[in-house]
Amino acid sequence: MNAGRFIRRIISIASCAAICSLPLIPTLACRTEKAELSRAIRHESLNGITAVTYRVDLRKTFVFSANLNLPERINNQSWYCVWLMVSELKGTDPHPSMLQVGLMRWDQSKFQMQPFIATEQAGKELAFRGVAENLTGYHRFAIAGDPSTIELRMDSKVLMSAPRAEFFKDTPIYVDIAAEVFAVGDAVSGLVNDVTLVGGDDKETPPISDAAFEDRGLKFWCSGNGQWEATGRFDPTAPRFVQYVPPQCR
């Protein structure tokens, strides 16, 4: 797996709140104009993101799923989140197509835990939508694709469905789990377990991760029994996007 491509992609992805410099409400789909897009990219580069990545065969039907929880960090100053993503694997502009689904805590919800979805088509603007309900505990999220359709799901409910060709054509794709934080000194949060990646007729088993990235004090580690835990505090002076070999978390 090409580390440079992943690093470029993670730096440039439209994250769960990359556009939080704009005044959002939970049900608003954001449309950044050119001037705002430049600002959003600069804002986005300040975020701390740790991720564990997996390969996907573009030719196959796939379902990538996991249980997510986002424990509260009462001393955090700004937003933080945990999510699943599927994205094109490319290291060039325009921004690759991607879809995200997961959980976030932000001031718009008074830091109650909320689900969200975010999508971006290559060369187009980000669309972000918080789902207007507060949650507690673990919830199961999934990204499912077949030759015609791509879906984002929570607890078996379809949050979004779209033609797959609108996002992914012939470019290789990958999926990942990630946790993200914005404010310097804030603690990352995110618990992820029962990760499965099914492609075609494959048996539903915990997938073998291909790479992981530690970013400015933030890292995923396996706490046992198949559970990933995001740990650390965001330190912008620490090394950025250091690739490490993740443990096989089973």
PDB file of N, CA, C and O in Angstrom, residues 134-176:
ATOM      1  N   ASN A 134     -29.780  12.480  19.060  1.00  0.00           N
ATOM      2  CA  ASN A 134     -28.690  12.211  19.977  1.00  0.00           C
ATOM      3  C   ASN A 134     -28.677  10.730  20.324  1.00  0.00           C
ATOM      4  O   ASN A 134     -29.722  10.100  20.477  1.00  0.00           O
ATOM      5  N   LEU A 135     -27.463  10.181  20.445  1.00  0.00           N
ATOM      6  CA  LEU A 135     -27.293   8.755  20.687  1.00  0.00           C
ATOM      7  C   LEU A 135     -26.440   8.517  21.919  1.00  0.00           C
ATOM      8  O   LEU A 135     -25.722   9.411  22.377  1.00  0.00           O
ATOM      9  N   THR A 136     -26.475   7.305  22.418  1.00  0.00           N
ATOM     10  CA  THR A 136     -25.561   6.861  23.463  1.00  0.00           C
ATOM     11  C   THR A 136     -25.068   5.468  23.104  1.00  0.00           C
ATOM     12  O   THR A 136     -25.739   4.724  22.375  1.00  0.00           O
ATOM     13  N   GLY A 137     -23.892   5.110  23.587  1.00  0.00           N
ATOM     14  CA  GLY A 137     -23.387   3.759  23.411  1.00  0.00           C
ATOM     15  C   GLY A 137     -22.982   3.417  21.994  1.00  0.00           C
ATOM     16  O   GLY A 137     -22.799   4.285  21.140  1.00  0.00           O
ATOM     17  N   TYR A 138     -22.822   2.114  21.745  1.00  0.00           N
ATOM     18  CA  TYR A 138     -22.387   1.627  20.441  1.00  0.00           C
ATOM     19  C   TYR A 138     -23.536   1.601  19.433  1.00  0.00           C
ATOM     20  O   TYR A 138     -24.681   1.301  19.794  1.00  0.00           O
ATOM     21  N   HIS A 139     -23.179   1.881  18.183  1.00  0.00           N
ATOM     22  CA  HIS A 139     -24.110   1.747  17.069  1.00  0.00           C
ATOM     23  C   HIS A 139     -23.344   1.164  15.893  1.00  0.00           C
ATOM     24  O   HIS A 139     -22.145   1.426  15.729  1.00  0.00           O
ATOM     25  N   ARG A 140     -24.056   0.360  15.092  1.00  0.00           N
ATOM     26  CA  ARG A 140     -23.389  -0.317  13.985  1.00  0.00           C
ATOM     27  C   ARG A 140     -23.546   0.492  12.705  1.00  0.00           C
ATOM     28  O   ARG A 140     -24.656   0.809  12.286  1.00  0.00           O
ATOM     29  N   PHE A 141     -22.394   0.813  12.111  1.00  0.00           N
ATOM     30  CA  PHE A 141     -22.351   1.569  10.869  1.00  0.00           C
ATOM     31  C   PHE A 141     -21.800   0.682   9.764  1.00  0.00           C
ATOM     32  O   PHE A 141     -20.999  -0.224  10.009  1.00  0.00           O
ATOM     33  N   ALA A 142     -22.242   0.968   8.549  1.00  0.00           N
ATOM     34  CA  ALA A 142     -21.790   0.171   7.412  1.00  0.00           C
ATOM     35  C   ALA A 142     -21.743   1.015   6.153  1.00  0.00           C
ATOM     36  O   ALA A 142     -22.537   1.950   5.976  1.00  0.00           O
ATOM     37  N   ILE A 143     -20.783   0.674   5.296  1.00  0.00           N
ATOM     38  CA  ILE A 143     -20.729   1.182   3.931  1.00  0.00           C
ATOM     39  C   ILE A 143     -20.836  -0.032   3.030  1.00  0.00           C
ATOM     40  O   ILE A 143     -20.038  -0.968   3.149  1.00  0.00           O
ATOM     41  N   ALA A 144     -21.835  -0.036   2.158  1.00  0.00           N
ATOM     42  CA  ALA A 144     -22.090  -1.199   1.308  1.00  0.00           C
ATOM     43  C   ALA A 144     -22.114  -0.772  -0.152  1.00  0.00           C
ATOM     44  O   ALA A 144     -22.724   0.248  -0.501  1.00  0.00           O
ATOM     45  N   GLY A 145     -21.445  -1.548  -0.989  1.00  0.00           N
ATOM     46  CA  GLY A 145     -21.434  -1.248  -2.410  1.00  0.00           C
ATOM     47  C   GLY A 145     -21.641  -2.490  -3.242  1.00  0.00           C
ATOM     48  O   GLY A 145     -21.127  -3.565  -2.911  1.00  0.00           O
ATOM     49  N   ASP A 146     -22.429  -2.367  -4.300  1.00  0.00           N
ATOM     50  CA  ASP A 146     -22.526  -3.412  -5.305  1.00  0.00           C
ATOM     51  C   ASP A 146     -22.296  -2.748  -6.658  1.00  0.00           C
ATOM     52  O   ASP A 146     -22.014  -1.546  -6.704  1.00  0.00           O
ATOM     53  N   PRO A 147     -22.372  -3.466  -7.769  1.00  0.00           N
ATOM     54  CA  PRO A 147     -22.055  -2.843  -9.050  1.00  0.00           C
ATOM     55  C   PRO A 147     -22.902  -1.622  -9.398  1.00  0.00           C
ATOM     56  O   PRO A 147     -22.493  -0.795 -10.212  1.00  0.00           O
ATOM     57  N   SER A 148     -24.070  -1.469  -8.766  1.00  0.00           N
ATOM     58  CA  SER A 148     -24.949  -0.355  -9.134  1.00  0.00           C
ATOM     59  C   SER A 148     -25.138   0.699  -8.052  1.00  0.00           C
ATOM     60  O   SER A 148     -25.460   1.848  -8.357  1.00  0.00           O
ATOM     61  N   THR A 149     -24.941   0.341  -6.779  1.00  0.00           N
ATOM     62  CA  THR A 149     -25.361   1.213  -5.688  1.00  0.00           C
ATOM     63  C   THR A 149     -24.299   1.292  -4.599  1.00  0.00           C
ATOM     64  O   THR A 149     -23.588   0.317  -4.338  1.00  0.00           O
ATOM     65  N   ILE A 150     -24.223   2.449  -3.942  1.00  0.00           N
ATOM     66  CA  ILE A 150     -23.401   2.605  -2.748  1.00  0.00           C
ATOM     67  C   ILE A 150     -24.316   3.121  -1.641  1.00  0.00           C
ATOM     68  O   ILE A 150     -25.151   4.000  -1.879  1.00  0.00           O
ATOM     69  N   GLU A 151     -24.203   2.538  -0.436  1.00  0.00           N
ATOM     70  CA  GLU A 151     -25.087   2.921   0.662  1.00  0.00           C
ATOM     71  C   GLU A 151     -24.295   3.200   1.932  1.00  0.00           C
ATOM     72  O   GLU A 151     -23.281   2.556   2.204  1.00  0.00           O
ATOM     73  N   LEU A 152     -24.813   4.132   2.740  1.00  0.00           N
ATOM     74  CA  LEU A 152     -24.335   4.392   4.099  1.00  0.00           C
ATOM     75  C   LEU A 152     -25.448   3.981   5.048  1.00  0.00           C
ATOM     76  O   LEU A 152     -26.603   4.399   4.884  1.00  0.00           O
ATOM     77  N   ARG A 153     -25.098   3.165   6.066  1.00  0.00           N
ATOM     78  CA  ARG A 153     -26.114   2.617   6.950  1.00  0.00           C
ATOM     79  C   ARG A 153     -25.752   2.823   8.412  1.00  0.00           C
ATOM     80  O   ARG A 153     -24.577   2.865   8.771  1.00  0.00           O
ATOM     81  N   MET A 154     -26.778   2.918   9.247  1.00  0.00           N
ATOM     82  CA  MET A 154     -26.607   2.916  10.701  1.00  0.00           C
ATOM     83  C   MET A 154     -27.678   2.026  11.299  1.00  0.00           C
ATOM     84  O   MET A 154     -28.878   2.228  11.043  1.00  0.00           O
ATOM     85  N   ASP A 155     -27.270   1.046  12.094  1.00  0.00           N
ATOM     86  CA  ASP A 155     -28.198   0.128  12.744  1.00  0.00           C
ATOM     87  C   ASP A 155     -29.184  -0.453  11.730  1.00  0.00           C
ATOM     88  O   ASP A 155     -30.398  -0.509  11.969  1.00  0.00           O
ATOM     89  N   SER A 156     -28.644  -0.867  10.584  1.00  0.00           N
ATOM     90  CA  SER A 156     -29.390  -1.490   9.484  1.00  0.00           C
ATOM     91  C   SER A 156     -30.315  -0.531   8.739  1.00  0.00           C
ATOM     92  O   SER A 156     -30.987  -0.934   7.781  1.00  0.00           O
ATOM     93  N   LYS A 157     -30.353   0.729   9.137  1.00  0.00           N
ATOM     94  CA  LYS A 157     -31.161   1.731   8.442  1.00  0.00           C
ATOM     95  C   LYS A 157     -30.303   2.421   7.395  1.00  0.00           C
ATOM     96  O   LYS A 157     -29.163   2.827   7.667  1.00  0.00           O
ATOM     97  N   VAL A 158     -30.821   2.569   6.178  1.00  0.00           N
ATOM     98  CA  VAL A 158     -30.088   3.239   5.110  1.00  0.00           C
ATOM     99  C   VAL A 158     -30.193   4.755   5.298  1.00  0.00           C
ATOM    100  O   VAL A 158     -31.291   5.326   5.245  1.00  0.00           O
ATOM    101  N   LEU A 159     -29.058   5.396   5.556  1.00  0.00           N
ATOM    102  CA  LEU A 159     -29.021   6.841   5.702  1.00  0.00           C
ATOM    103  C   LEU A 159     -28.866   7.547   4.366  1.00  0.00           C
ATOM    104  O   LEU A 159     -29.286   8.692   4.204  1.00  0.00           O
ATOM    105  N   MET A 160     -28.238   6.868   3.406  1.00  0.00           N
ATOM    106  CA  MET A 160     -28.036   7.445   2.087  1.00  0.00           C
ATOM    107  C   MET A 160     -27.820   6.333   1.085  1.00  0.00           C
ATOM    108  O   MET A 160     -27.162   5.330   1.393  1.00  0.00           O
ATOM    109  N   SER A 161     -28.367   6.493  -0.110  1.00  0.00           N
ATOM    110  CA  SER A 161     -28.143   5.553  -1.204  1.00  0.00           C
ATOM    111  C   SER A 161     -27.955   6.350  -2.479  1.00  0.00           C
ATOM    112  O   SER A 161     -28.672   7.333  -2.717  1.00  0.00           O
ATOM    113  N   ALA A 162     -26.975   5.938  -3.296  1.00  0.00           N
ATOM    114  CA  ALA A 162     -26.684   6.666  -4.525  1.00  0.00           C
ATOM    115  C   ALA A 162     -26.118   5.702  -5.558  1.00  0.00           C
ATOM    116  O   ALA A 162     -25.574   4.649  -5.202  1.00  0.00           O
ATOM    117  N   PRO A 163     -26.235   6.033  -6.840  1.00  0.00           N
ATOM    118  CA  PRO A 163     -25.573   5.211  -7.859  1.00  0.00           C
ATOM    119  C   PRO A 163     -24.070   5.164  -7.618  1.00  0.00           C
ATOM    120  O   PRO A 163     -23.434   6.195  -7.422  1.00  0.00           O
ATOM    121  N   ARG A 164     -23.513   3.971  -7.614  1.00  0.00           N
ATOM    122  CA  ARG A 164     -22.083   3.826  -7.317  1.00  0.00           C
ATOM    123  C   ARG A 164     -21.207   4.563  -8.328  1.00  0.00           C
ATOM    124  O   ARG A 164     -20.175   5.136  -7.977  1.00  0.00           O
ATOM    125  N   ALA A 165     -21.653   4.592  -9.580  1.00  0.00           N
ATOM    126  CA  ALA A 165     -20.863   5.234 -10.627  1.00  0.00           C
ATOM    127  C   ALA A 165     -20.729   6.743 -10.420  1.00  0.00           C
ATOM    128  O   ALA A 165     -19.848   7.365 -11.005  1.00  0.00           O
ATOM    129  N   GLU A 166     -21.583   7.342  -9.589  1.00  0.00           N
ATOM    130  CA  GLU A 166     -21.449   8.761  -9.311  1.00  0.00           C
ATOM    131  C   GLU A 166     -20.185   9.060  -8.507  1.00  0.00           C
ATOM    132  O   GLU A 166     -19.676  10.182  -8.526  1.00  0.00           O
ATOM    133  N   PHE A 167     -19.689   8.061  -7.787  1.00  0.00           N
ATOM    134  CA  PHE A 167     -18.527   8.254  -6.936  1.00  0.00           C
ATOM    135  C   PHE A 167     -17.310   7.463  -7.413  1.00  0.00           C
ATOM    136  O   PHE A 167     -16.190   7.969  -7.364  1.00  0.00           O
ATOM    137  N   PHE A 168     -17.508   6.216  -7.827  1.00  0.00           N
ATOM    138  CA  PHE A 168     -16.378   5.338  -8.123  1.00  0.00           C
ATOM    139  C   PHE A 168     -16.558   4.676  -9.482  1.00  0.00           C
ATOM    140  O   PHE A 168     -17.585   4.059  -9.746  1.00  0.00           O
ATOM    141  N   LYS A 169     -15.532   4.784 -10.294  1.00  0.00           N
ATOM    142  CA  LYS A 169     -15.561   4.174 -11.615  1.00  0.00           C
ATOM    143  C   LYS A 169     -14.433   3.146 -11.713  1.00  0.00           C
ATOM    144  O   LYS A 169     -14.565   2.036 -11.259  1.00  0.00           O
ATOM    145  N   ASP A 170     -13.279   3.536 -12.273  1.00  0.00           N
ATOM    146  CA  ASP A 170     -12.188   2.577 -12.472  1.00  0.00           C
ATOM    147  C   ASP A 170     -11.011   2.783 -11.520  1.00  0.00           C
ATOM    148  O   ASP A 170     -10.066   2.004 -11.533  1.00  0.00           O
ATOM    149  N   THR A 171     -11.028   3.828 -10.706  1.00  0.00           N
ATOM    150  CA  THR A 171      -9.930   4.094  -9.786  1.00  0.00           C
ATOM    151  C   THR A 171      -9.979   3.129  -8.608  1.00  0.00           C
ATOM    152  O   THR A 171     -11.062   2.842  -8.086  1.00  0.00           O
ATOM    153  N   PRO A 172      -8.845   2.587  -8.154  1.00  0.00           N
ATOM    154  CA  PRO A 172      -8.843   1.734  -6.953  1.00  0.00           C
ATOM    155  C   PRO A 172      -9.445   2.466  -5.755  1.00  0.00           C
ATOM    156  O   PRO A 172      -9.354   3.699  -5.654  1.00  0.00           O
ATOM    157  N   ILE A 173     -10.037   1.709  -4.863  1.00  0.00           N
ATOM    158  CA  ILE A 173     -10.626   2.293  -3.666  1.00  0.00           C
ATOM    159  C   ILE A 173     -10.084   1.592  -2.427  1.00  0.00           C
ATOM    160  O   ILE A 173      -9.524   0.501  -2.505  1.00  0.00           O
ATOM    161  N   TYR A 174     -10.236   2.240  -1.281  1.00  0.00           N
ATOM    162  CA  TYR A 174      -9.879   1.645  -0.002  1.00  0.00           C
ATOM    163  C   TYR A 174     -10.912   2.081   1.023  1.00  0.00           C
ATOM    164  O   TYR A 174     -11.707   3.006   0.797  1.00  0.00           O
ATOM    165  N   VAL A 175     -10.931   1.400   2.171  1.00  0.00           N
ATOM    166  CA  VAL A 175     -11.808   1.785   3.271  1.00  0.00           C
ATOM    167  C   VAL A 175     -10.958   1.959   4.523  1.00  0.00           C
ATOM    168  O   VAL A 175      -9.859   1.403   4.634  1.00  0.00           O
ATOM    169  N   ASP A 176     -11.462   2.757   5.458  1.00  0.00           N
ATOM    170  CA  ASP A 176     -10.733   2.893   6.713  1.00  0.00           C
ATOM    171  C   ASP A 176     -11.663   3.221   7.860  1.00  0.00           C
ATOM    172  O   ASP A 176     -12.821   3.586   7.673  1.00  0.00           O
TER     173      ASP A 176
END
